[in-house]
Short mmCIF file of C-alpha atoms in Angstrom, two decimals:
data_model
loop_
_atom_site.label_atom_id
_atom_site.label_comp_id
_atom_site.label_asym_id
_atom_site.label_seq_id
_atom_site.Cartn_x
_atom_site.Cartn_y
_atom_site.Cartn_z
CA MET A 1 0.00 0.00 0.00
CA SER A 2 1.44 3.33 -1.02
CA ALA A 3 2.23 6.26 1.25
CA ARG A 4 -0.27 8.26 -0.75
CA ARG A 5 -3.03 5.92 0.30
CA GLY A 6 -2.12 6.27 3.96
CA GLU A 7 -2.21 10.07 3.64
CA ASN A 8 -5.68 10.06 2.18
CA ARG A 9 -7.25 8.04 4.92
CA PRO A 10 -7.14 10.33 7.98
CA ARG A 11 -10.09 12.43 6.85
CA ASN A 12 -12.20 9.30 7.37
CA ALA A 13 -10.58 8.25 10.65
CA ALA A 14 -13.42 9.25 12.93
CA ARG A 15 -16.09 7.59 10.89
CA GLY A 16 -16.28 4.39 12.94
CA ALA A 17 -18.44 5.96 15.63
CA ARG A 18 -21.02 6.93 13.03
CA GLU A 19 -21.24 3.46 11.48
CA GLY A 20 -22.43 1.52 14.48
CA ASN A 21 -25.98 0.33 13.98
CA GLY A 22 -26.89 1.84 10.60
CA ASP A 23 -30.02 3.89 10.03
CA ALA A 24 -33.25 3.97 8.09
CA SER A 25 -31.42 5.01 4.93
CA ARG A 26 -29.86 1.52 4.69
CA PRO A 27 -32.87 -0.83 4.70
CA MET A 28 -31.50 -3.30 2.18
CA GLU A 29 -28.05 -3.49 3.74
CA ARG A 30 -29.49 -4.01 7.22
CA ALA A 31 -31.54 -6.97 5.99
CA ARG A 32 -28.43 -8.93 5.00
CA LYS A 33 -27.24 -11.64 7.33
CA PRO A 34 -23.73 -11.12 8.74
CA VAL A 35 -20.95 -13.01 6.99
CA GLN A 36 -19.88 -16.04 9.00
CA THR A 37 -16.16 -16.70 9.14
CA SER A 38 -13.78 -19.02 10.96
CA LEU A 39 -10.72 -16.80 10.50
CA THR A 40 -8.92 -16.47 13.81
CA ALA A 41 -7.07 -13.44 15.13
CA ARG A 42 -3.86 -15.38 14.42
CA ASP A 43 -4.88 -15.79 10.76
CA VAL A 44 -5.54 -12.05 10.53
CA GLN A 45 -2.24 -11.27 12.23
CA GLU A 46 -0.36 -13.35 9.66
CA ALA A 47 -2.19 -11.57 6.83
CA ILE A 48 -1.32 -8.12 8.19
CA GLU A 49 2.31 -9.13 8.78
CA GLU A 50 2.53 -10.40 5.21
CA ARG A 51 1.19 -7.10 3.86
CA ILE A 52 3.67 -5.14 5.97
CA SER A 53 6.53 -7.37 4.81
CA LYS A 54 5.56 -6.80 1.15
CA GLY A 55 5.39 -3.04 1.65
CA LEU A 56 1.65 -2.76 1.11
CA TYR A 57 1.32 -1.27 4.60
CA PRO A 58 4.45 0.96 4.60
CA LEU A 59 6.72 1.28 7.60
CA GLY A 60 5.95 4.35 9.69
CA HIS A 61 2.54 4.88 8.09
CA ARG A 62 -0.97 4.59 9.44
CA LEU A 63 -2.64 1.17 9.37
CA PRO A 64 -5.85 1.09 7.30
CA PRO A 65 -9.14 1.28 9.25
CA LEU A 66 -10.06 -1.95 11.00
CA ARG A 67 -13.34 -2.11 9.09
CA SER A 68 -11.42 -1.93 5.83
CA ILE A 69 -9.07 -4.77 6.79
CA ALA A 70 -12.05 -6.81 7.97
CA ALA A 71 -13.85 -6.26 4.66
CA GLU A 72 -10.77 -7.21 2.65
CA LEU A 73 -10.25 -10.44 4.60
CA GLY A 74 -13.93 -11.31 4.92
CA THR A 75 -13.89 -11.36 8.71
CA SER A 76 -15.21 -9.22 11.57
CA PRO A 77 -13.74 -5.94 12.88
CA SER A 78 -13.55 -7.48 16.37
CA THR A 79 -11.29 -10.28 15.08
CA VAL A 80 -9.06 -7.70 13.36
CA SER A 81 -9.00 -5.67 16.58
CA ARG A 82 -7.71 -8.66 18.57
CA ALA A 83 -5.00 -9.25 15.96
CA VAL A 84 -3.96 -5.59 16.03
CA GLN A 85 -3.73 -5.59 19.84
CA GLU A 86 -1.47 -8.63 19.69
CA MET A 87 0.71 -6.98 17.05
CA ILE A 88 1.04 -3.89 19.24
CA ARG A 89 2.27 -6.12 22.08
CA ASP A 90 4.66 -7.90 19.68
CA GLY A 91 6.16 -4.64 18.43
CA TRP A 92 4.83 -4.62 14.85
CA LEU A 93 2.41 -1.74 15.41
CA GLU A 94 2.20 1.27 17.71
CA VAL A 95 -0.49 3.69 18.80
CA GLN A 96 0.30 7.21 17.60
CA GLU A 97 -0.78 9.94 20.00
CA ARG A 98 -3.72 7.79 21.17
CA GLN A 99 -5.47 8.53 17.89
CA PHE A 100 -4.53 5.88 15.34
CA VAL A 101 -2.41 2.79 14.84
CA ARG A 102 0.59 2.83 12.56
CA VAL A 103 3.25 0.38 11.43
CA ARG A 104 6.47 0.77 13.38
CA SER A 105 9.51 2.06 11.50
CA GLN A 106 11.56 -0.91 12.77
CA LEU A 107 10.02 -4.35 12.94
CA PRO A 108 10.74 -7.30 15.26
CA HIS A 109 12.68 -10.24 13.87
CA LYS A 110 10.07 -12.86 14.71
CA SER A 111 6.68 -13.04 13.04
CA ALA A 112 3.42 -14.67 14.15
CA ARG A 113 4.24 -17.51 11.77
CA HIS A 114 7.56 -18.22 13.51
CA ALA A 115 5.95 -18.01 16.93
CA GLU A 116 3.15 -20.38 15.88
CA VAL A 117 5.64 -22.93 14.53
CA ARG A 118 7.72 -22.77 17.71
CA ARG A 119 4.64 -23.30 19.89
CA ALA A 120 3.47 -26.23 17.77
CA ILE A 121 6.87 -27.94 17.86
CA GLN A 122 7.20 -27.33 21.60
CA SER A 123 3.77 -28.84 22.24
CA ILE A 124 4.57 -31.90 20.10
CA ALA A 125 7.92 -32.36 21.83
CA HIS A 126 6.30 -32.27 25.28
CA LYS A 127 3.64 -34.80 24.25
CA TRP A 128 6.26 -37.05 22.68
CA LYS A 129 8.30 -36.97 25.89
CA LEU A 130 5.21 -37.76 28.01
CA TRP A 131 4.48 -40.73 25.77
CA GLY A 132 7.96 -42.08 26.42
CA GLY A 133 9.48 -41.23 23.04
CA GLY A 134 13.13 -40.31 22.57
CA GLU A 135 14.63 -37.11 21.16
CA GLN A 136 16.33 -38.68 18.15
CA GLU A 137 13.22 -40.66 17.26
CA LEU A 138 11.14 -37.45 17.25
CA LEU A 139 13.74 -35.59 15.17
CA GLY A 140 13.66 -38.45 12.68
CA GLU A 141 9.88 -38.18 12.38
CA ILE A 142 10.12 -34.42 11.86
CA ARG A 143 12.80 -34.80 9.17
CA GLU A 144 10.67 -37.35 7.33
CA ILE A 145 7.59 -35.11 7.40
CA VAL A 146 9.53 -32.02 6.31
CA ALA A 147 11.22 -33.94 3.50
CA GLU A 148 7.82 -35.18 2.29
CA ALA A 149 6.47 -31.62 2.29
CA PHE A 150 9.41 -30.12 0.39
CA GLU A 151 10.35 -32.98 -1.92
CA GLY A 152 7.40 -35.33 -2.36
CA GLU A 153 4.71 -32.69 -2.05
CA GLY A 154 1.24 -33.22 -3.46
CA PRO A 155 -0.15 -30.90 -6.14
CA PHE A 156 -0.98 -27.26 -5.45
CA VAL A 157 -4.48 -26.14 -6.37
CA PHE A 158 -5.61 -22.52 -6.53
CA THR A 159 -9.32 -21.95 -5.99
CA GLU A 160 -11.75 -19.07 -6.52
CA CYS A 161 -15.50 -18.71 -6.89
CA ASN A 162 -15.76 -17.83 -10.61
CA ASN A 163 -13.88 -18.68 -13.78
CA ASN A 164 -12.71 -15.15 -14.56
CA ASP A 165 -10.98 -14.64 -11.22
CA LEU A 166 -9.80 -18.25 -11.19
CA ASN A 167 -7.91 -17.82 -14.45
CA TYR A 168 -6.77 -14.22 -14.12
CA MET A 169 -5.63 -14.49 -10.51
CA GLY A 170 -4.25 -17.98 -11.12
CA GLU A 171 -1.97 -16.57 -13.83
CA GLN A 172 -0.73 -13.86 -11.46
CA LEU A 173 -0.04 -16.39 -8.73
CA ALA A 174 1.78 -18.70 -11.16
CA GLY A 175 3.94 -15.75 -12.22
CA GLU A 176 4.93 -15.06 -8.62
CA LEU A 177 5.65 -18.73 -7.91
CA PRO A 178 7.22 -20.02 -11.16
CA HIS A 179 8.94 -22.90 -9.38
CA LEU A 180 5.57 -24.49 -8.50
CA SER A 181 3.05 -26.23 -10.72
CA ILE A 182 -0.33 -24.85 -9.65
CA GLY A 183 -3.62 -26.30 -10.81
CA ARG A 184 -6.96 -24.47 -10.65
CA ALA A 185 -10.43 -25.45 -9.51
CA LEU A 186 -13.60 -23.58 -8.68
CA ILE A 187 -14.60 -23.65 -5.03
CA ALA A 188 -17.84 -25.40 -5.95
CA ASP A 189 -15.87 -28.18 -7.69
CA LEU A 190 -13.45 -28.97 -4.85
CA ASP A 191 -13.58 -32.68 -4.01
CA ALA A 192 -12.42 -33.21 -0.42
CA THR A 193 -11.88 -36.95 -0.86
CA ARG A 194 -9.76 -36.54 -3.97
CA LEU A 195 -7.76 -33.71 -2.39
CA ARG A 196 -6.98 -35.89 0.63
CA GLU A 197 -5.99 -38.86 -1.52
CA ASN A 198 -3.65 -36.73 -3.65
CA LYS A 199 -2.26 -34.90 -0.60
CA SER A 200 -3.12 -31.65 -2.36
CA VAL A 201 -2.39 -28.19 -0.98
CA VAL A 202 -5.20 -25.71 -1.61
CA LEU A 203 -4.26 -22.05 -2.15
CA VAL A 204 -7.13 -19.68 -1.41
CA PRO A 205 -7.59 -15.92 -0.87
CA TYR A 206 -8.12 -15.03 2.78
CA TYR A 207 -11.69 -13.91 2.16
CA HIS A 208 -12.63 -17.44 0.95
CA TYR A 209 -10.58 -19.28 3.57
CA ALA A 210 -13.50 -19.96 5.90
CA GLU A 211 -15.85 -21.42 3.29
CA VAL A 212 -13.11 -23.55 1.69
CA LYS A 213 -12.06 -24.86 5.09
CA GLU A 214 -15.66 -25.79 5.82
CA GLN A 215 -16.05 -27.51 2.45
CA VAL A 216 -12.88 -29.63 2.39
CA GLY A 217 -12.46 -30.27 6.13
CA GLN A 218 -9.51 -30.34 8.50
CA ASP A 219 -7.54 -33.09 6.73
CA VAL A 220 -6.76 -31.06 3.62
CA SER A 221 -3.89 -28.56 3.78
CA ILE A 222 -5.16 -25.02 3.07
CA VAL A 223 -2.80 -22.07 2.62
CA PRO A 224 -4.32 -18.56 2.46
CA VAL A 225 -2.68 -16.20 -0.04
CA HIS A 226 -2.37 -12.43 0.14
CA THR A 227 -4.90 -10.10 -1.49
CA SER A 228 -5.61 -6.38 -1.21
CA PRO A 229 -7.57 -3.65 -2.99
CA SER A 230 -5.44 -1.38 -5.13
CA ALA A 231 -4.76 2.29 -4.60
CA GLU A 232 -6.83 3.04 -7.72
CA THR A 233 -9.99 1.67 -6.17
CA LEU A 234 -9.44 3.56 -2.94
CA ASP A 235 -8.71 6.74 -4.87
CA GLU A 236 -12.03 6.32 -6.68
CA LEU A 237 -13.86 5.79 -3.40
CA LEU A 238 -12.24 8.82 -1.78
CA THR A 239 -13.67 11.07 -4.50
CA ILE A 240 -17.24 10.20 -3.50
CA PRO A 241 -18.76 13.17 -1.61
CA SER A 242 -19.91 12.67 1.98
CA GLY A 243 -23.58 11.76 2.24
CA SER A 244 -23.79 10.26 -1.26
CA ASN A 245 -26.16 7.43 -2.12
CA VAL A 246 -24.06 4.39 -3.09
CA LEU A 247 -25.54 1.26 -4.66
CA VAL A 248 -23.37 -1.82 -4.10
CA VAL A 249 -23.85 -4.71 -6.54
CA GLY A 250 -22.11 -8.01 -5.74
CA HIS A 251 -22.26 -11.62 -6.86
CA ASN A 252 -23.90 -13.03 -3.73
CA GLU A 253 -24.56 -12.17 -0.09
CA ARG A 254 -20.92 -12.69 0.93
CA SER A 255 -19.70 -10.53 -1.94
CA VAL A 256 -22.25 -7.81 -1.14
CA ALA A 257 -21.26 -7.78 2.54
CA ARG A 258 -17.55 -7.46 1.76
CA LEU A 259 -17.97 -4.73 -0.84
CA SER A 260 -20.34 -2.81 1.43
CA GLY A 261 -17.72 -3.04 4.17
CA ILE A 262 -15.05 -1.56 1.90
CA VAL A 263 -17.34 1.34 0.94
CA ARG A 264 -18.24 2.01 4.59
CA ALA A 265 -14.54 2.09 5.53
CA TYR A 266 -13.71 4.87 3.09
CA VAL A 267 -16.92 6.76 2.35
CA ASP A 268 -19.44 8.41 4.68
CA ALA A 269 -22.33 7.32 2.47
CA ARG A 270 -25.82 5.87 2.49
CA ILE A 271 -25.62 2.34 1.11
CA ASN A 272 -28.15 0.16 -0.66
CA ALA A 273 -26.95 -3.31 -1.64
CA ILE A 274 -28.25 -5.86 -4.16
CA MET A 275 -26.98 -8.96 -5.94
CA GLU A 276 -26.20 -9.08 -9.64
CA ASP A 277 -29.15 -11.33 -10.51
CA GLU A 278 -31.65 -8.85 -9.05
CA LYS A 279 -32.26 -7.12 -12.40
CA GLU A 280 -35.49 -5.39 -11.40
CA LYS A 281 -33.89 -3.88 -8.31
CA LEU A 282 -30.94 -2.72 -10.38
CA SER A 283 -33.28 -0.84 -12.74
CA LYS A 284 -35.15 0.61 -9.76
CA PHE A 285 -32.24 1.76 -7.58
CA ALA A 286 -29.53 2.56 -10.14
CA PRO A 287 -30.96 5.91 -11.39
CA SER A 288 -31.30 7.34 -7.88
CA ALA A 289 -27.77 6.34 -6.81
CA ASP A 290 -25.00 8.92 -6.93
CA VAL A 291 -22.48 6.13 -7.44
CA ILE A 292 -22.75 2.42 -8.25
CA PHE A 293 -19.99 0.19 -6.86
CA ALA A 294 -20.39 -2.98 -8.94
CA VAL A 295 -18.58 -6.16 -9.92
CA TRP A 296 -17.49 -6.12 -13.55
CA SER A 297 -20.01 -8.74 -14.72
CA VAL A 298 -22.85 -6.31 -14.03
CA ALA A 299 -21.04 -3.00 -14.58
CA GLU A 300 -22.02 -2.55 -18.24
CA ALA A 301 -25.65 -3.38 -17.49
CA ALA A 302 -25.61 -0.89 -14.62
CA ALA A 303 -24.07 1.86 -16.74
CA ALA A 304 -26.68 1.26 -19.45
CA VAL A 305 -29.62 2.00 -17.13
CA PRO A 306 -31.14 5.39 -18.06
CA GLY A 307 -30.24 8.10 -15.56
CA VAL A 308 -27.13 6.41 -14.10
CA LYS A 309 -24.55 8.98 -13.01
CA ARG A 310 -21.37 7.03 -12.24
CA VAL A 311 -20.18 3.43 -11.96
CA ILE A 312 -17.03 2.34 -10.14
CA VAL A 313 -16.02 -1.06 -11.45
CA VAL A 314 -14.71 -3.73 -9.09
CA GLY A 315 -12.13 -5.87 -10.86
CA VAL A 316 -9.04 -7.87 -9.97
CA GLY A 317 -5.69 -6.27 -9.28
CA GLY A 318 -2.52 -5.87 -11.25
CA GLY A 319 1.03 -5.15 -10.13
CA GLY A 320 1.19 -8.20 -7.91
CA TYR A 321 -1.34 -10.64 -6.60
CA HIS A 322 -3.86 -8.14 -5.26
CA SER A 323 -7.51 -8.77 -5.93
CA ASN A 324 -11.09 -8.07 -5.09
CA ARG A 325 -13.81 -10.46 -3.99
CA CYS A 326 -15.57 -12.77 -6.45
CA GLY A 327 -15.25 -10.23 -9.26
CA VAL A 328 -13.99 -10.45 -12.82
CA PRO A 329 -11.07 -8.60 -14.38
CA ALA A 330 -11.62 -4.91 -14.99
CA ARG A 331 -10.29 -3.50 -18.24
CA GLY A 332 -6.89 -1.96 -17.75
CA GLY A 333 -5.87 -4.42 -15.06
CA PHE A 334 -6.30 -2.83 -11.63
CA PHE A 335 -8.91 -3.37 -8.94
CA GLY A 336 -11.32 -0.61 -9.75
CA GLY A 337 -11.94 1.94 -12.44
CA GLY A 338 -14.54 4.50 -13.29
CA LEU A 339 -17.35 4.47 -15.83
CA ASN A 340 -19.35 7.61 -16.39
CA GLY A 341 -22.71 7.29 -18.10
CA LYS A 342 -22.96 4.71 -20.89
CA VAL A 343 -20.34 2.07 -21.62
#
């Protein structure tokens, strides 16, 4: 995340207190059920650490709003808050003048990932000792398992919820990891039994981690991969005037909830939210919206509705593996872009 993005955000810093319970201007959004997720604070901590390590959350700059991080990862603000508190204790983040949280200019050497591995190994070693096992025998078991993971590893499979993101994001991931052969499969097509038999490793964006974990079970190895909205999308959102009427159009309830969360994090707006197959509602609400924040598959249809003022397209990211939720590639590459009037 660029320094420019961090500088833009402070004017929205106090918005959280106004977002609490919603109001009568958000009847459709309020009717949506909350997104269920099994991401833990430790999962969120690893995701934030990864973004800091890649420079997306720059050293010395303000951390994005908790609601924004929660929307990007598909989890709750309270889970993100617990992760942030732990990272403050671990020395990754600091509270600046009791007003906001920023990334420290110097980071600790150990990450949550290292700490988790150490705890797991320590727990296994203690159990092994209690069971009467010897040190060399345990080390032999560990070497065998590690060798299997690094040398005789099962196939890697990248998964997403639609073909456009599956192929576009899969190509980006393959470019970043050229030493690995990575297959692709839609989430709906994942076969837990076959994955277990092949000892497959499933690569999934954080915002789909919970549903994939529920679908394939505990016996399949799942590795979440980094994603983030681009600066272009946030720049588009920051140009929306306070108090605007924003219509969010997503693929499904999970997509709608995530995209609404991103809008709320950056815009003090009144939000209505629908799904892309609700054509009649699109025709009804689109003309009265100041801005439509829509996935690409419905963007052209939205822009073609008479009276539409502006459409911000949600697409997948360029310049690294940064993406949106269940969207399709926007023209020009980045996550987000503007359409004014007809397409």
